[in-house]
Coordinates of C-alpha atoms and ligand atoms in Angstrom, one line a residue:
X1 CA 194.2 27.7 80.7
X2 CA 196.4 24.5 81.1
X3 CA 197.5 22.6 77.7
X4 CA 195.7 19.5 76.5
X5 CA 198.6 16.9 77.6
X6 CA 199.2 13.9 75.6
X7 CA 201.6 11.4 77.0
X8 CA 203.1 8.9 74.6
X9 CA 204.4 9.5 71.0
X10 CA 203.3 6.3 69.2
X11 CA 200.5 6.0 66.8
X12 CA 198.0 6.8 69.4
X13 CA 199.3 10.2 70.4
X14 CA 200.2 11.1 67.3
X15 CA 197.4 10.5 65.5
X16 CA 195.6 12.2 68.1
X17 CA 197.8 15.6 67.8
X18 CA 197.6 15.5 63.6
X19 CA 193.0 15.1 64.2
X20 CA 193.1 17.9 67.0
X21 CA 194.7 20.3 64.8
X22 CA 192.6 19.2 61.6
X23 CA 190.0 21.4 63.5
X24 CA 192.0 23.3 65.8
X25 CA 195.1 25.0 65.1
X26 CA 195.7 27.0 68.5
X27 CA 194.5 25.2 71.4
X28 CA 198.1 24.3 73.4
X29 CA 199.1 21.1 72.9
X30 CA 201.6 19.9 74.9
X31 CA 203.1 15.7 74.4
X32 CA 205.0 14.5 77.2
X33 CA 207.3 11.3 75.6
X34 CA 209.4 8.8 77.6
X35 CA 211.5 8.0 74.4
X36 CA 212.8 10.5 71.7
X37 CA 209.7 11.4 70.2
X38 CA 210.3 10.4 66.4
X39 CA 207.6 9.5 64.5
X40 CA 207.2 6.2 63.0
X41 CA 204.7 3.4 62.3
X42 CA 205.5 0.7 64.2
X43 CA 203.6 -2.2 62.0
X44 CA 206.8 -1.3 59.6
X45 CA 208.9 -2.7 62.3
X46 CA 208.0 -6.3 61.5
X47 CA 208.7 -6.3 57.8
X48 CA 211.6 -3.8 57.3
X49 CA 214.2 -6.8 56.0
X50 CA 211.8 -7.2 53.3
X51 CA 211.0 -3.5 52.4
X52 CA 215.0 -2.9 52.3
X53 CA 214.7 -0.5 54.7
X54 CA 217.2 0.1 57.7
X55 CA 216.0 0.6 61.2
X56 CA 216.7 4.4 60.8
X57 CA 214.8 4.5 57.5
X58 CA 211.8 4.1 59.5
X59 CA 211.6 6.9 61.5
X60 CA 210.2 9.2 59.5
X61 CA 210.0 12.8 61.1
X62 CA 212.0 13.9 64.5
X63 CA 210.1 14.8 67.6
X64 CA 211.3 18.5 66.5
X65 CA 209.6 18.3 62.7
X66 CA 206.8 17.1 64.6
X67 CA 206.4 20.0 66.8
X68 CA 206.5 22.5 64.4
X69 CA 204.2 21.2 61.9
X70 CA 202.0 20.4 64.7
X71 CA 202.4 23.8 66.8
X72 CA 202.6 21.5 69.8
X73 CA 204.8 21.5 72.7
X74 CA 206.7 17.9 72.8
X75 CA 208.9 16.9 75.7
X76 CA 211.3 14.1 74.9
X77 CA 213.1 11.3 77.0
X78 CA 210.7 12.4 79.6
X79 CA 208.8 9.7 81.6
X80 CA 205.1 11.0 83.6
X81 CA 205.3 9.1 87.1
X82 CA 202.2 9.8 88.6
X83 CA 199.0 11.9 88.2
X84 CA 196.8 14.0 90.3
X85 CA 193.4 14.0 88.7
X86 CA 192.4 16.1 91.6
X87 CA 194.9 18.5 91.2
X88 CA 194.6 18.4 87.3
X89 CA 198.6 17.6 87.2
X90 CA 201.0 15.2 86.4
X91 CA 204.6 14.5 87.7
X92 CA 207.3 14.4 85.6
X93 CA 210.5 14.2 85.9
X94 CA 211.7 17.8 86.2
X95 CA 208.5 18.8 88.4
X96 CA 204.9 19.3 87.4
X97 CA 202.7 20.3 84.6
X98 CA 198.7 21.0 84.8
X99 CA 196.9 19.8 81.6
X100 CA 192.9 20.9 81.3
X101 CA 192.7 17.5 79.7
X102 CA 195.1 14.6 80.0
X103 CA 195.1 11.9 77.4
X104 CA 196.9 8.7 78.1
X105 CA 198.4 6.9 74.7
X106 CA 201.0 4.8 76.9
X107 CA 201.0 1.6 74.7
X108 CA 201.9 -1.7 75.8
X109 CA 204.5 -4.0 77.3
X110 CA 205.9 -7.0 75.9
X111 CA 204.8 -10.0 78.7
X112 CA 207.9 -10.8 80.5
X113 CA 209.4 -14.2 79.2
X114 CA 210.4 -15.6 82.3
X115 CA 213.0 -17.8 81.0
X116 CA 215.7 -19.3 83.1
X117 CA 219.2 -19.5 82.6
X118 CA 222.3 -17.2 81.5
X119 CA 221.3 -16.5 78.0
X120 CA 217.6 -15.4 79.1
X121 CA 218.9 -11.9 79.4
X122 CA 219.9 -11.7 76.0
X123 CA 216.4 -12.6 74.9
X124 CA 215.1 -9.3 72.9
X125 CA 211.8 -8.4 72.0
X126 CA 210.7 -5.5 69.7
X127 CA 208.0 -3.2 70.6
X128 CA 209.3 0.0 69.3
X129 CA 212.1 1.5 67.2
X130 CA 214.7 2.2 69.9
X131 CA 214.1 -2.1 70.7
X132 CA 214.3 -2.5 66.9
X133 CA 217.8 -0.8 66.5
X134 CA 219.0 -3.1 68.7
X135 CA 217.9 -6.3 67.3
X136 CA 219.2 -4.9 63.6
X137 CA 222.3 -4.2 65.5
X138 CA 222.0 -8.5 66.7
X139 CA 221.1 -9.8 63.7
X140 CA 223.6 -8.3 61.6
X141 CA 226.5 -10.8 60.1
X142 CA 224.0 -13.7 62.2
X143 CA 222.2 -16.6 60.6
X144 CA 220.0 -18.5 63.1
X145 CA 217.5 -16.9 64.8
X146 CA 214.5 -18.6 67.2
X147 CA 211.6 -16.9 67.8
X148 CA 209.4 -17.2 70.7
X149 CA 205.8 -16.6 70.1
X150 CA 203.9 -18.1 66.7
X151 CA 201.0 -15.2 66.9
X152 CA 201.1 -12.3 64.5
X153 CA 204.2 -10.6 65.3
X154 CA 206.3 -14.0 65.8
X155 CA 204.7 -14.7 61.9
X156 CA 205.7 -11.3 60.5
X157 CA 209.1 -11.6 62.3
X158 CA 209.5 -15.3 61.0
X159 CA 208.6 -14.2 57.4
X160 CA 210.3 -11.3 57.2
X161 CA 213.6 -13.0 58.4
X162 CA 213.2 -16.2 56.7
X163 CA 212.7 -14.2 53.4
X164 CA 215.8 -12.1 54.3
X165 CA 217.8 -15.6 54.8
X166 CA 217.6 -16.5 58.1
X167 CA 217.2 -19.5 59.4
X168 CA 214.0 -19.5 61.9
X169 CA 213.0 -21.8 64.4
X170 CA 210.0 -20.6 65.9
X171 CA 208.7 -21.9 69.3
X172 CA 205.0 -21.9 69.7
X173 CA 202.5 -23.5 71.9
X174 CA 199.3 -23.8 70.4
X175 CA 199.1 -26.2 67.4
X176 CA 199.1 -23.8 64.5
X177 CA 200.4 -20.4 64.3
X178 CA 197.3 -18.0 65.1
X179 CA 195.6 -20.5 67.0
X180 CA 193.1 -17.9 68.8
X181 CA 192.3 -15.9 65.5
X182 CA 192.4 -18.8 62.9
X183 CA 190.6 -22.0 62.8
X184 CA 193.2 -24.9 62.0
X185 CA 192.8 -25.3 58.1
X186 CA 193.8 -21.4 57.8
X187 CA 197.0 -21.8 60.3
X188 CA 198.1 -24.8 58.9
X189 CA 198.4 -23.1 55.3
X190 CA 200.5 -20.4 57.1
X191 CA 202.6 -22.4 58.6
X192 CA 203.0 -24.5 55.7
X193 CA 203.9 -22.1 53.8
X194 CA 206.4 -20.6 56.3
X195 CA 207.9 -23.7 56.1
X196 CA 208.6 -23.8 52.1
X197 CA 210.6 -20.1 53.0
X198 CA 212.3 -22.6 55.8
X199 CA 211.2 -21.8 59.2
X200 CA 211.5 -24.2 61.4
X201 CA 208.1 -24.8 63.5
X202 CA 208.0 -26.4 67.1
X203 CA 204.4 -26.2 67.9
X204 CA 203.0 -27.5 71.2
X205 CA 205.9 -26.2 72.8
X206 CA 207.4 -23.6 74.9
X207 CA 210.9 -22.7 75.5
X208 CA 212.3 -23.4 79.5
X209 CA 215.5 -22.0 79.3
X210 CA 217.8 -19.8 77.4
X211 CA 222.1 -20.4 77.6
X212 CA 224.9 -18.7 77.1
X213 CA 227.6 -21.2 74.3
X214 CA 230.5 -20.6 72.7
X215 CA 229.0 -18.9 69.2
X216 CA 225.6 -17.6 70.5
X217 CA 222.7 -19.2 72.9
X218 CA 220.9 -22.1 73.2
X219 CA 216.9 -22.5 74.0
X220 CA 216.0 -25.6 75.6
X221 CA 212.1 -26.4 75.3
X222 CA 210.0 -28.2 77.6
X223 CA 210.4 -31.7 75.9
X224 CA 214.1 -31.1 76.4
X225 CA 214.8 -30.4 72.5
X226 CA 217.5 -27.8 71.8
X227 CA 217.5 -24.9 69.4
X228 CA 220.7 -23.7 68.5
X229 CA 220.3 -19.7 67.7
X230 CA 222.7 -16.7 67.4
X231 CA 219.4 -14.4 68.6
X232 CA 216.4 -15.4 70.4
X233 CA 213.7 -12.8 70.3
X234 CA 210.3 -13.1 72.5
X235 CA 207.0 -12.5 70.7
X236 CA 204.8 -14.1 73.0
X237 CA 202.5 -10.9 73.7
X238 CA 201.7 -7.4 74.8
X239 CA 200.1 -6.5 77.9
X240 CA 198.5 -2.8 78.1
X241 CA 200.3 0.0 80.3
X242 CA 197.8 0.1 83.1
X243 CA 200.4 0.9 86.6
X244 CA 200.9 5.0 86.3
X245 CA 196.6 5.3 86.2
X246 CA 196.1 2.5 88.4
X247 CA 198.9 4.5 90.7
X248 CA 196.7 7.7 90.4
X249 CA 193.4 5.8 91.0
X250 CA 192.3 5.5 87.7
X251 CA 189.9 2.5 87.3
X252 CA 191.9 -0.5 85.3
X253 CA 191.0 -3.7 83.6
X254 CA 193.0 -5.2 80.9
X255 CA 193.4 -2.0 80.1
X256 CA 192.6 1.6 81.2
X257 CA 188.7 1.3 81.6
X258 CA 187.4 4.3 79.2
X259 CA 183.6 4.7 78.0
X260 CA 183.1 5.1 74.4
X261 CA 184.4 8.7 74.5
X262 CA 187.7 7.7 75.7
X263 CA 187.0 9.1 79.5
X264 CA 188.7 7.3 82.0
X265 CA 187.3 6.6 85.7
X266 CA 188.2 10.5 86.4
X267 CA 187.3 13.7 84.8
X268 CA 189.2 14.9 82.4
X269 CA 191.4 11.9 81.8
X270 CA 191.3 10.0 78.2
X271 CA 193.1 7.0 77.3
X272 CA 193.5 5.2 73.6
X273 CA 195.3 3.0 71.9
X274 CA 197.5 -0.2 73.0
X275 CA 196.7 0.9 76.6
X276 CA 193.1 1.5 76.3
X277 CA 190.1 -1.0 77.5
X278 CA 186.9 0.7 75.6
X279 CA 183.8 -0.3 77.5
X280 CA 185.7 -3.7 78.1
X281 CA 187.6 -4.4 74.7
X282 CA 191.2 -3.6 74.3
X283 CA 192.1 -3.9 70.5
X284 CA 196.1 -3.3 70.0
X285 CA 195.6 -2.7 66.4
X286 CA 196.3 0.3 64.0
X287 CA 192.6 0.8 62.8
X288 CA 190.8 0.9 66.1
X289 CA 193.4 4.0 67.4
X290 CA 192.3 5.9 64.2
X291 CA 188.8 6.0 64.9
X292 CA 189.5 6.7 68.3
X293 CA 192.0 9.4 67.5
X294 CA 189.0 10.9 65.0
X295 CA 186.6 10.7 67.9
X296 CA 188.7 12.0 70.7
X297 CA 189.7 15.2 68.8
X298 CA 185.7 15.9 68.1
X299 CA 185.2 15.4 72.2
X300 CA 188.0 17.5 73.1
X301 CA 186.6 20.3 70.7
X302 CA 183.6 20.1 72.6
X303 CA 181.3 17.4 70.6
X304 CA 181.4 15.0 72.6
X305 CA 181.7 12.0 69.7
X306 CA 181.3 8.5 71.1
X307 CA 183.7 5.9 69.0
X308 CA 181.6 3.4 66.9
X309 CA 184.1 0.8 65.4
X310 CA 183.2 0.1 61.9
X311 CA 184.6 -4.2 61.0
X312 CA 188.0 -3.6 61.1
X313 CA 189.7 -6.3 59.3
X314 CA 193.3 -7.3 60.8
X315 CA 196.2 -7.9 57.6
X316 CA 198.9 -10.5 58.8
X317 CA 201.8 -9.0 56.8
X318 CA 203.4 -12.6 56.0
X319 CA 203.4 -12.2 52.0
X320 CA 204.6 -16.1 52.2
X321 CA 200.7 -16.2 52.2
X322 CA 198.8 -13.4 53.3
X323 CA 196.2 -13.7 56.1
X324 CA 193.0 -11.4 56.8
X325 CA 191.1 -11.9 59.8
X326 CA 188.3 -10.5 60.9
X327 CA 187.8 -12.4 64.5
X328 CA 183.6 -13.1 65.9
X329 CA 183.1 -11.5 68.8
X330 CA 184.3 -13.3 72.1
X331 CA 181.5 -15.9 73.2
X332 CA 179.9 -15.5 69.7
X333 CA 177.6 -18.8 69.0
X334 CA 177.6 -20.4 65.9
X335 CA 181.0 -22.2 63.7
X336 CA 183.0 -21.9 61.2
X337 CA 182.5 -23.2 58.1
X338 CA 186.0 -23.5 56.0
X339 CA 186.7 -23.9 52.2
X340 CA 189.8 -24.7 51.1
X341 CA 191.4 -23.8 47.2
X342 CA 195.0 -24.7 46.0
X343 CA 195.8 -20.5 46.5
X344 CA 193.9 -20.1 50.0
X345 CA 191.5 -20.7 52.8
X346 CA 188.0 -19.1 53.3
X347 CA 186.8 -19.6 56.8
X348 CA 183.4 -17.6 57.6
X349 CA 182.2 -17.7 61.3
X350 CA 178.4 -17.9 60.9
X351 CA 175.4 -17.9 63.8
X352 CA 172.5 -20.2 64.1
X353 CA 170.6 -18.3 61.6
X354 CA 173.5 -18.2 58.8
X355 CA 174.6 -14.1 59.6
X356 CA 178.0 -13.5 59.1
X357 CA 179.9 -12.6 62.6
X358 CA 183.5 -12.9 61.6
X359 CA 186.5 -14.4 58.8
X360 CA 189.6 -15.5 58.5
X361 CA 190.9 -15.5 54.6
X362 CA 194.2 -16.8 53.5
X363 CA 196.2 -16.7 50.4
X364 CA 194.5 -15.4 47.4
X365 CA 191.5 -15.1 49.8
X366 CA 192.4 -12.2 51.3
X367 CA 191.4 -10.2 48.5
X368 CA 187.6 -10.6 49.4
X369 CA 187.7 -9.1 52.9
X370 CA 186.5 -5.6 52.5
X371 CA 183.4 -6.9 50.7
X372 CA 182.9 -9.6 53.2
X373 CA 183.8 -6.7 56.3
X374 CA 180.6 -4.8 54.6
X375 CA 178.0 -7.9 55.5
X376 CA 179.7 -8.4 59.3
X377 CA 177.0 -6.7 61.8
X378 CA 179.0 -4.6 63.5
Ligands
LIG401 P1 203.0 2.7 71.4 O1 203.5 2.8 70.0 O2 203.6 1.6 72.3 O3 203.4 4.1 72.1 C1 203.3 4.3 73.5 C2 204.1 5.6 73.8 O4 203.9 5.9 75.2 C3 205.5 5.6 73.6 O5 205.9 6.8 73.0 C4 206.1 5.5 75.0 O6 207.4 6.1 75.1 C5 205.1 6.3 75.7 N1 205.1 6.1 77.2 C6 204.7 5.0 77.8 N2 204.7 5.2 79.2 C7 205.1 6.5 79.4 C8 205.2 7.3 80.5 N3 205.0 6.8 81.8 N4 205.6 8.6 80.3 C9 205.8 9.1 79.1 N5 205.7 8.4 78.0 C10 205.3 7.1 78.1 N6 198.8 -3.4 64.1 C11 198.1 -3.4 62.9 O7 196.9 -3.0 62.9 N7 198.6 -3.9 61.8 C12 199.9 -4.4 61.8 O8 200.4 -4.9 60.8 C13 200.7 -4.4 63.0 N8 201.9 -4.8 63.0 C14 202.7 -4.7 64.2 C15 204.0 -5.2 64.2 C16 204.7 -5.1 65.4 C17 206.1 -5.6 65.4 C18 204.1 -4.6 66.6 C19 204.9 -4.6 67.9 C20 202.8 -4.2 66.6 C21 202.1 -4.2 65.4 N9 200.8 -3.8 65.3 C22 200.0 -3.8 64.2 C23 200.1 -3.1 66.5 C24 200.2 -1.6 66.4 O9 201.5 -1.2 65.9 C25 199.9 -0.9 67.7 O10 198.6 -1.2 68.0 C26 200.2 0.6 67.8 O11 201.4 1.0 67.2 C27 200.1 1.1 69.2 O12 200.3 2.4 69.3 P2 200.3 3.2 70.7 O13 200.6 4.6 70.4 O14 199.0 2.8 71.4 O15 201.5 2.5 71.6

């Protein structure tokens, strides 16, 4: 019988390994990685400045630890580049390998930034710890930094390097940071209070070009203003891996199209995590790949276990002033209603009939969401 393959070694896969042996110690496992395998958690990337710890700190088992505590095969620096799900195999790229199930944990992409000029291929972005040892390596013995991108991981970044000393300019088109989780009283106490830490906001904006100078770059935005920066990093989104299924005819959205057991358009085939479009949402978020790790692991051992997200809360790690947000669902009728204290914001989404459908909490706030996650119907 062919091993269970798992391709990617972020949280996804991972997570998925450690819940499959929780109930099933023998059952060949083999993970198939295109990078080198170590275990980290990549929310850590965001505010490692702050938490004193060096990009190598973070890594904290090898792809080889990980194996043997796991009693799973792991293949490193080795990319899958197409699969048969007719032939129950994928290419790799020394040859083939069956798989009796195939999961796909394959993450996501940062969205190209499409900037112009000779600096724009200096622009970094940081999407996993190999990207992150290079933007350490940047910043190091630097002092201005722009960042593109004023959503959660252009905040974190922002905080984390303003707190660190930086000085941040951060590009961002909408008119508060957050704009399409927060409503505007809960953004602008973020980004006022990035501001006392001394970044540098340029909202309504987006960068045109980056060039090469003398002592670093220079971004030029579309009103023509120029940011002076030794480093420019992009943090205007992720996009989910969809091209090797799409490639092997595997139905894609946003995301690899699943059910709510994880299968994919073809039998056998699983996908989770950043990659993963559950009957039509795609949440790129730590908590939903848990449940869906749990879940998986159940319907591989032969229950099939549908996943049923419980209100999963999203943390902003900006400790300038903590946000919590627990977003309505898309379309969702009804408004917010906002109060405002000297510490924080408390903004509940309610329908016509007063039921709580989502919240985003600021400041000393934040401290309420798990109660308030208990009365959001799910
Ligand atoms: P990834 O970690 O991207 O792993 C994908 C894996 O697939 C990699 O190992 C890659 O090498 C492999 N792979 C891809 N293609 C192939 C191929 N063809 N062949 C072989 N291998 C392949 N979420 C939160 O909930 N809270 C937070 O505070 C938070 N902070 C974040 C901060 C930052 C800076 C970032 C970038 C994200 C943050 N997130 C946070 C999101 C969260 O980290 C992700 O949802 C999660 O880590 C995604 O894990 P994943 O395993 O799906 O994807």
């Amino acid at each position: 019988m062919p091993p269970i393959v798992i391709v990617g070694s972020g949280l996804a896969g991972y997570t998925l390994l450690k819940e499959i042996r929780k109930c099933d110690t023998t059952t060949p496992v083999t993970l198939v990685t295109a990078d080198n395998g170590a275990f980290y958690s990549k929310p850590n990337l965001s505010n490692a400045l702050t938490a004193g710890k060096t990009a190598a700190a973070l890594a904290s088992a090898s792809a080889e630890k990980m194996a043997a505590e796991q009693n799973a095969t792991i293949l490193t620096h080795t990319r899958v580049t197409a699969i048969d799900t007719q032939g129950q195999r994928i290419r790799i790229d020394s040859g083939e390998l069956d798989y009796s199930k195939l999961v796909l944990a394959l993450g996501a992409d940062p969205i190209p930034h499409g900037l112009s000029g000779e600096g724009a291929a200096g622009v970094l972005a940081v999407n996993d710890l190999a990207d992150y040892v290079a933007f350490r390596n940047a910043i190091d013995g630097k002092k201005r930094i722009a960042v593109l991108g004023g959503g959660l991981i252009g905040c974190e970044f922002a905080n984390d390097l303003a707190h660190a000393g930086f000085a941040v300019d951060v590009v961002h088109l909408g008119g508060w940071p957050l704009e399409r989780l927060l409503p505007v009283e809960a953004g602008q106490r973020l980004a006022d209070s990035l501001a006392a830490l001394g970044v540098n906001w340029h909202f309504g904006r987006t960068a045109k070009s980056v060039e090469q100078t003398t002592d670093g770059y220079q971004v030029a935005l579309d009103n023509d203003e120029k940011i002076a920066a030794d480093v420019v990093l992009s943090a205007i989104g992720l996009r989910p891996r969809t091209q090797l299924a799409q490639a092997g005819g595997i139905p894609v959205g946003r995301g690899i199209q699943t059910d709510r057991l994880l299968e994919t358009g073809a039998a056998n085939v699983y996908a989770m995590g950043d990659c993963a479009e559950v009957e039509g949402l795609n949440l790129p978020y730590v908590q939903p790949l848990m449940v869906q790790a749990r879940a998986l692991a159940g319907t591989l051992a032969g229950t099939p276990t549908p996943v049923i997200y419980p209100a999963m809360p999203v943390m902003v790690k900006t400790p300038a002033h903590p946000v919590a947000v627990l977003p309505p669902k898309i379309g969702a009728a009804g408004g917010w209603k906002v109060e405002c204290s000297d510490t924080g914001v408390c903004a509940l989404h309610t329908d016509e009939a007063g039921r709580l459908q989502g919240f985003a909490l600021t400041g000393t706030e934040t401290g309420r969401r798990n109660a308030l996650a208990k009365e959001v119907a799910t």
